[in-house]
Amino acid sequence: MHRDRSDDVEEVPEPAGFPDGFATGPGARDALVVLASLRGITPRTLHRLAWAEGSATTCLDAIRGARAGSENDQDFARHADPSVILERVEELGARFVVPGEAEYVPALLDLQRDPPLGLFVRGRSLLELTHAVSVVGARNCSSLGNEMAMALGAGLGSVGICVVSGAARGIDAAAHRGALAMGGPSIAVLGSGLDVPYPKGSAQLVERIAAAGAVVTEYAPGVEAEPFRFPARNRLVAALGTALVVVEGADGSGSMISVDHAIDLGRDVYAVPGPVTSPLAEVPLALIREGATMIRGAADLLSDLGFGGRVPDATPQGLDERERTAWEALVEPSPPDVLAGRTDMQTHEMIAALVTLELRGLVRSVGGRYERRLLAPTPNR
């Protein structure tokens, strides 16, 4: 996908990555964990400072000496004890990964203007999770969007592809859960410290992700989730995947921040279409018009990724004759009497079959009309 940026202001190219030896030498790791704990300086400003100063220790000296950073950052840097920060990281069962270490995967350096100075990681090594796809979308998603995200996550998990997302409610959580249901790995990128799950309702999900995959953040323990942290978080979501999928998003959605980062990084962008009358379909449909690859579900995505034909069967199993007749007649949202008219069943028989399908989680009733639910693949056992 390519977006026309002819009107963008031309920027002077900045050096990529970090200067040689930036994260090595006496005191470098301690300096990095303090720099990563600052609250008022952006990753892009820190990156520029890294190239101006040449090493982590001299960057910290510049902030302590009031040559960079806000007054709050300067005061924090002068008094922070890196051993206390690192001890808290260990208490959380996590580790601090810095540039130059193997687990600081090359994908992070694709963020040429604002790579993280370090990552706090809990769970499996990021080296084991490089075959990954990012899935993003609306927090206040539709029931169909939730099912689609779960099915995509399950499809990716079924072939061992890691799902990267932000562990927020809605599309993020559904994609993670789909992957976990298939025994697949997942990476949750937080916009807060590892000990501050956001939203709080995601705490249990984050624990499951840490056990099966990894939870990562560039924010030190204790850092609260604040709105301005999430756009920065989204660049990491885009970087850690080899492709990005947008399921739902209204106009002005934060999903577009992830898309812009993915395009800058050269990642493939996929979009799931929705009804033209739905506000939640605005972002995916706009992306498709601009060149994103349209996918209808996990089968399309896996086919494009080179895994065609490997999606487990999602056709309902164990249906009796009347249930299967009702299922096959349900090609669009319809009331029971219309469905009965498409078959040789009586209306009361159709209602009974639909209620059974609903109890099994295969269909739903919306305003008196029944419609199919999107089925995620089930694990192969």
Coordinates of C-alpha atoms in Angstrom, one line a residue:
M1 CA 0.0 0.0 0.0
H2 CA 1.2 3.5 -0.8
R3 CA -0.2 6.8 0.3
D4 CA 0.4 10.0 -1.5
R5 CA 2.6 12.2 0.7
S6 CA 3.5 14.8 -2.0
D7 CA 2.2 17.6 0.3
D8 CA 4.4 16.5 3.2
V9 CA 7.1 18.9 4.3
E10 CA 10.5 17.4 3.3
E11 CA 12.5 16.4 6.3
V12 CA 16.2 16.3 6.7
P13 CA 17.1 12.6 7.0
E14 CA 18.2 11.6 10.5
P15 CA 20.7 8.9 11.3
A16 CA 19.1 5.5 11.8
G17 CA 19.6 3.3 14.7
F18 CA 22.1 4.4 17.4
P19 CA 25.8 5.5 17.3
D20 CA 28.3 2.7 17.6
G21 CA 28.9 1.8 21.2
F22 CA 25.9 3.9 22.4
A23 CA 24.7 1.2 24.7
T24 CA 28.0 -0.3 25.8
G25 CA 30.7 0.7 28.2
P26 CA 30.8 1.3 32.0
G27 CA 27.5 2.6 33.3
A28 CA 25.6 2.4 30.0
R29 CA 22.9 0.0 31.1
D30 CA 22.2 2.1 34.3
A31 CA 22.1 5.2 32.2
L32 CA 19.7 3.6 29.7
V33 CA 17.2 2.4 32.4
V34 CA 17.1 6.0 33.8
L35 CA 16.6 7.5 30.4
A36 CA 13.8 5.0 29.7
S37 CA 12.2 6.0 32.9
L38 CA 11.9 9.7 32.0
R39 CA 8.3 11.0 31.7
G40 CA 8.6 14.2 29.7
I41 CA 10.9 13.5 26.8
T42 CA 9.8 11.8 23.6
P43 CA 11.5 8.9 21.9
R44 CA 12.3 11.1 18.9
T45 CA 14.0 13.7 21.1
L46 CA 16.0 11.0 22.9
H47 CA 17.1 9.6 19.5
R48 CA 18.4 13.0 18.4
L49 CA 20.1 13.4 21.7
A50 CA 21.7 10.0 21.3
W51 CA 23.3 11.1 18.0
A52 CA 24.3 14.5 19.4
E53 CA 26.0 13.0 22.5
G54 CA 27.2 9.6 21.2
S55 CA 26.5 7.4 24.3
A56 CA 23.9 6.6 26.9
T57 CA 26.0 8.0 29.7
T58 CA 26.7 11.3 28.0
C59 CA 22.9 11.6 27.1
L60 CA 22.1 11.2 30.8
D61 CA 24.8 13.7 31.7
A62 CA 23.3 16.2 29.3
I63 CA 19.9 15.9 31.0
R64 CA 21.4 16.1 34.5
G65 CA 23.3 19.1 33.4
A66 CA 20.1 20.9 32.2
R67 CA 21.3 20.8 28.5
A68 CA 18.3 18.7 27.5
G69 CA 15.0 17.6 28.8
S70 CA 12.4 19.3 31.0
E71 CA 13.0 20.5 34.5
N72 CA 11.1 17.5 35.8
D73 CA 13.2 15.1 33.7
Q74 CA 16.4 16.8 34.9
D75 CA 15.4 16.5 38.6
F76 CA 14.4 12.9 38.1
A77 CA 17.6 12.0 36.3
R78 CA 19.7 13.6 39.1
H79 CA 18.0 11.5 41.8
A80 CA 17.0 8.3 40.2
D81 CA 18.6 5.1 41.4
P82 CA 18.9 2.6 38.4
S83 CA 19.4 -0.3 40.8
V84 CA 16.0 0.3 42.3
I85 CA 14.4 0.5 38.9
L86 CA 16.0 -2.7 37.7
E87 CA 15.2 -4.5 41.0
R88 CA 11.5 -3.6 40.4
V89 CA 11.8 -5.0 36.8
E90 CA 13.1 -8.3 38.3
E91 CA 10.3 -8.4 40.8
L92 CA 7.9 -8.4 37.9
G93 CA 9.6 -11.4 36.3
A94 CA 10.8 -9.2 33.5
R95 CA 14.0 -7.9 31.9
F96 CA 15.4 -4.8 30.4
V97 CA 16.5 -5.2 26.7
V98 CA 18.8 -2.6 25.2
P99 CA 20.2 -1.8 21.7
G100 CA 23.0 -4.1 20.8
E101 CA 21.6 -7.1 22.6
A102 CA 20.3 -10.0 20.6
E103 CA 16.7 -9.7 21.9
Y104 CA 16.6 -6.1 20.7
V105 CA 15.3 -7.4 17.4
P106 CA 16.3 -5.7 14.1
A107 CA 12.6 -4.8 13.5
L108 CA 12.9 -2.2 16.2
L109 CA 15.6 -0.4 14.3
D110 CA 13.3 -0.1 11.4
L111 CA 11.9 2.8 13.4
Q112 CA 14.7 5.0 12.1
R113 CA 13.7 8.3 13.8
D114 CA 12.4 7.0 17.1
P115 CA 13.6 3.5 18.0
P116 CA 13.1 2.7 21.7
L117 CA 16.1 3.2 24.0
G118 CA 15.1 0.0 25.6
L119 CA 12.2 -2.4 26.2
F120 CA 10.9 -3.9 29.4
V121 CA 9.9 -7.4 28.4
R122 CA 8.1 -10.1 30.3
G123 CA 7.6 -13.6 28.8
R124 CA 9.3 -15.4 26.0
S125 CA 12.3 -14.0 24.1
L126 CA 11.4 -11.6 21.3
L127 CA 13.9 -13.6 19.2
E128 CA 11.3 -16.5 19.2
L129 CA 8.4 -14.2 18.1
T130 CA 9.7 -12.6 15.0
H131 CA 7.2 -14.4 12.6
A132 CA 4.4 -12.0 13.6
V133 CA 1.4 -10.1 12.2
S134 CA -0.1 -7.0 13.9
V135 CA -3.9 -6.7 14.3
V136 CA -5.5 -3.4 15.2
G137 CA -8.9 -1.8 15.3
A138 CA -11.6 -0.1 17.3
R139 CA -12.0 -0.4 21.0
N140 CA -15.7 0.0 20.8
C141 CA -16.0 -2.6 18.0
S142 CA -19.1 -4.3 16.7
S143 CA -20.0 -7.9 17.6
L144 CA -19.0 -8.9 14.0
G145 CA -15.7 -7.0 14.3
N146 CA -15.0 -8.8 17.6
E147 CA -15.7 -12.2 15.9
M148 CA -13.6 -11.3 12.9
A149 CA -10.6 -10.3 15.1
M150 CA -10.9 -13.5 17.1
A151 CA -11.1 -15.5 13.9
L152 CA -8.0 -13.8 12.5
G153 CA -6.1 -14.3 15.7
A154 CA -7.1 -18.0 15.7
G155 CA -6.2 -18.4 12.1
L156 CA -2.7 -16.9 12.7
G157 CA -2.3 -18.9 15.9
S158 CA -3.2 -22.1 14.1
V159 CA -0.1 -21.9 11.9
G160 CA 2.2 -20.6 14.6
I161 CA 2.2 -16.9 13.6
C162 CA 2.5 -14.5 16.5
V163 CA -0.3 -11.9 16.9
V164 CA 0.9 -8.5 17.9
S165 CA -1.6 -6.0 19.4
G166 CA -2.2 -3.6 22.3
A167 CA -4.2 -5.7 24.7
A168 CA -6.9 -3.0 24.8
R169 CA -10.6 -3.9 24.8
G170 CA -12.3 -4.6 21.5
I171 CA -10.3 -5.7 18.5
D172 CA -7.0 -5.9 20.3
A173 CA -8.3 -8.2 23.0
A174 CA -10.2 -10.4 20.5
A175 CA -7.2 -10.9 18.3
H176 CA -5.1 -11.9 21.3
R177 CA -7.8 -14.3 22.6
G178 CA -8.1 -15.9 19.2
A179 CA -4.4 -16.7 19.1
L180 CA -4.4 -18.0 22.6
A181 CA -7.4 -20.2 22.0
M182 CA -5.3 -22.0 19.3
G183 CA -2.3 -22.3 21.5
G184 CA -0.5 -19.6 19.4
P185 CA 1.9 -17.0 20.7
S186 CA 1.0 -13.3 21.1
I187 CA 2.8 -10.0 21.9
A188 CA 1.0 -7.4 23.9
V189 CA 2.5 -3.9 23.6
L190 CA 1.5 -1.7 26.5
G191 CA 1.2 2.1 26.8
S192 CA 2.1 1.9 30.5
G193 CA 4.5 0.1 32.8
L194 CA 4.4 -3.6 33.1
D195 CA 2.8 -3.3 36.5
V196 CA 0.0 -1.0 35.3
P197 CA -2.2 -3.0 33.0
Y198 CA -4.6 -0.9 31.0
P199 CA -7.5 -1.2 31.0
K200 CA -7.7 -3.0 34.3
G201 CA -10.1 -5.5 32.9
S202 CA -7.3 -6.7 30.6
A203 CA -5.1 -7.8 33.5
Q204 CA -6.0 -11.5 33.2
L205 CA -5.5 -11.4 29.5
V206 CA -2.1 -9.8 29.9
E207 CA -1.1 -12.7 32.2
R208 CA -2.1 -15.3 29.6
I209 CA -0.2 -13.4 26.9
A210 CA 2.9 -13.3 29.1
A211 CA 2.7 -17.1 29.6
A212 CA 2.3 -17.9 25.9
G213 CA 4.2 -15.1 24.3
A214 CA 5.5 -11.7 25.6
V215 CA 4.4 -8.4 27.1
V216 CA 6.5 -5.5 26.2
T217 CA 6.6 -1.7 26.8
E218 CA 9.1 1.1 26.6
Y219 CA 7.8 2.5 29.8
A220 CA 9.3 1.8 33.2
P221 CA 7.4 0.1 36.0
G222 CA 5.0 2.5 37.7
V223 CA 4.3 4.6 34.6
E224 CA 0.5 5.2 34.3
A225 CA -1.4 4.9 31.0
E226 CA -2.1 8.3 29.6
P227 CA -3.6 9.2 26.2
F228 CA -0.4 10.6 24.7
R229 CA 1.5 7.4 25.3
F230 CA -0.7 5.3 23.0
P231 CA 0.3 6.9 19.6
A232 CA 3.9 6.1 20.6
R233 CA 2.9 2.6 21.6
N234 CA 1.3 2.1 18.2
R235 CA 4.6 2.5 16.4
L236 CA 6.0 -0.5 18.3
V237 CA 2.8 -2.5 17.4
A238 CA 3.5 -1.8 13.7
A239 CA 7.2 -2.5 13.9
L240 CA 7.0 -5.9 15.7
G241 CA 4.8 -7.3 12.9
T242 CA 5.8 -8.1 9.4
A243 CA 2.3 -7.0 8.2
L244 CA -0.6 -5.1 9.8
V245 CA -4.3 -5.8 9.6
V246 CA -7.0 -3.3 10.3
V247 CA -10.4 -4.8 11.3
E248 CA -12.6 -1.8 12.2
G249 CA -12.1 1.9 12.8
A250 CA -14.2 5.1 12.6
D251 CA -13.0 8.3 11.0
G252 CA -10.2 9.8 13.1
S253 CA -9.5 6.4 14.7
G254 CA -6.1 5.7 16.4
S255 CA -5.8 2.7 14.0
M256 CA -4.6 5.2 11.3
I257 CA -1.6 6.0 13.5
S258 CA -0.6 2.3 13.3
V259 CA -1.2 2.3 9.6
D260 CA 1.0 5.4 9.0
H261 CA 3.8 3.7 10.9
A262 CA 3.3 0.5 9.0
I263 CA 3.6 2.3 5.7
D264 CA 6.7 4.2 6.8
L265 CA 8.2 0.8 7.8
G266 CA 7.4 -0.8 4.5
R267 CA 4.9 -3.3 6.1
D268 CA 2.1 -4.8 4.1
V269 CA -1.3 -3.4 5.1
Y270 CA -4.5 -5.5 5.0
A271 CA -8.1 -4.3 5.7
V272 CA -11.3 -6.1 6.5
P273 CA -14.3 -4.4 4.7
G274 CA -17.5 -3.6 6.4
P275 CA -20.9 -2.2 5.6
V276 CA -20.7 1.1 3.8
T277 CA -23.3 2.4 6.2
S278 CA -21.3 1.6 9.3
P279 CA -19.0 4.3 10.8
L280 CA -16.7 1.5 12.0
A281 CA -16.0 0.6 8.4
E282 CA -14.8 4.0 7.4
V283 CA -11.1 3.4 8.0
P284 CA -10.9 -0.1 6.4
L285 CA -12.9 1.0 3.4
A286 CA -10.7 4.1 2.9
L287 CA -7.6 2.0 3.2
I288 CA -8.8 -0.4 0.6
R289 CA -9.5 2.5 -1.8
E290 CA -5.9 3.7 -1.2
G291 CA -4.4 0.3 -2.0
A292 CA -4.5 -1.8 1.1
T293 CA -5.2 -5.5 0.4
M294 CA -8.8 -6.5 1.2
I295 CA -9.2 -9.7 3.2
R296 CA -12.5 -11.4 4.0
G297 CA -11.1 -13.5 6.9
A298 CA -8.3 -15.7 8.1
A299 CA -8.2 -17.8 4.9
D300 CA -7.5 -14.8 2.7
L301 CA -4.9 -13.5 5.1
L302 CA -3.1 -16.8 5.5
S303 CA -3.2 -17.3 1.7
D304 CA -1.5 -14.0 1.1
L305 CA 1.1 -14.9 3.8
G306 CA 1.8 -18.1 2.0
F307 CA -0.2 -20.4 4.2
G308 CA -3.1 -21.1 1.8
G309 CA -5.2 -24.1 2.6
R310 CA -4.0 -24.4 6.2
V311 CA -6.9 -22.8 8.0
P312 CA -8.8 -25.3 10.1
D313 CA -12.4 -26.0 9.1
A314 CA -14.8 -23.5 10.6
T315 CA -18.0 -25.2 9.3
P316 CA -20.4 -26.1 12.2
Q317 CA -20.1 -29.7 13.1
G318 CA -22.7 -32.0 14.6
L319 CA -25.8 -30.3 13.2
D320 CA -29.0 -32.4 12.7
E321 CA -31.0 -32.1 9.4
R322 CA -33.2 -29.2 10.5
E323 CA -30.4 -27.2 12.1
R324 CA -28.3 -27.6 8.9
T325 CA -31.3 -26.6 6.8
A326 CA -31.7 -23.4 8.9
W327 CA -28.0 -22.7 8.8
E328 CA -27.8 -23.0 5.0
A329 CA -30.9 -20.8 4.6
L330 CA -29.4 -18.1 6.7
V331 CA -27.6 -16.3 3.8
E332 CA -28.6 -12.8 5.1
P333 CA -30.2 -11.4 8.3
S334 CA -33.8 -12.7 8.2
P335 CA -36.7 -13.3 10.5
P336 CA -37.8 -16.9 11.1
D337 CA -40.9 -16.8 8.9
V338 CA -38.8 -15.6 5.9
L339 CA -36.3 -18.4 6.5
A340 CA -39.1 -20.9 6.8
G341 CA -40.4 -19.7 3.4
R342 CA -37.0 -20.6 1.9
T343 CA -37.3 -24.1 3.1
D344 CA -39.9 -26.8 3.6
M345 CA -39.9 -26.2 7.3
Q346 CA -42.8 -24.7 9.3
T347 CA -42.2 -21.4 11.1
H348 CA -42.3 -23.0 14.5
E349 CA -39.8 -25.6 13.4
M350 CA -37.5 -22.9 12.1
I351 CA -37.7 -21.0 15.4
A352 CA -36.8 -24.2 17.3
A353 CA -33.8 -24.8 15.0
L354 CA -32.7 -21.2 15.3
V355 CA -32.9 -21.2 19.1
T356 CA -30.7 -24.3 19.2
L357 CA -28.2 -22.7 16.8
E358 CA -28.2 -19.6 19.0
L359 CA -27.6 -21.6 22.2
R360 CA -24.6 -23.2 20.5
G361 CA -23.2 -19.8 19.6
L362 CA -23.6 -20.2 15.9
V363 CA -26.2 -17.5 15.2
R364 CA -27.5 -14.4 16.9
S365 CA -30.8 -12.5 16.9
V366 CA -30.7 -8.8 16.2
G367 CA -34.0 -6.9 16.2
G368 CA -36.0 -10.1 15.5
R369 CA -33.7 -11.1 12.6
Y370 CA -31.3 -13.9 12.8
E371 CA -27.8 -13.8 11.3
R372 CA -24.8 -16.1 11.3
R373 CA -22.0 -15.5 13.7
L374 CA -18.5 -15.5 12.3
L375 CA -16.9 -18.8 13.4
A376 CA -13.3 -19.0 14.5
P377 CA -11.5 -22.2 13.6
T378 CA -11.2 -24.8 16.3
P379 CA -8.0 -26.4 17.4
N380 CA -6.7 -29.5 15.7
R381 CA -6.3 -32.2 18.3

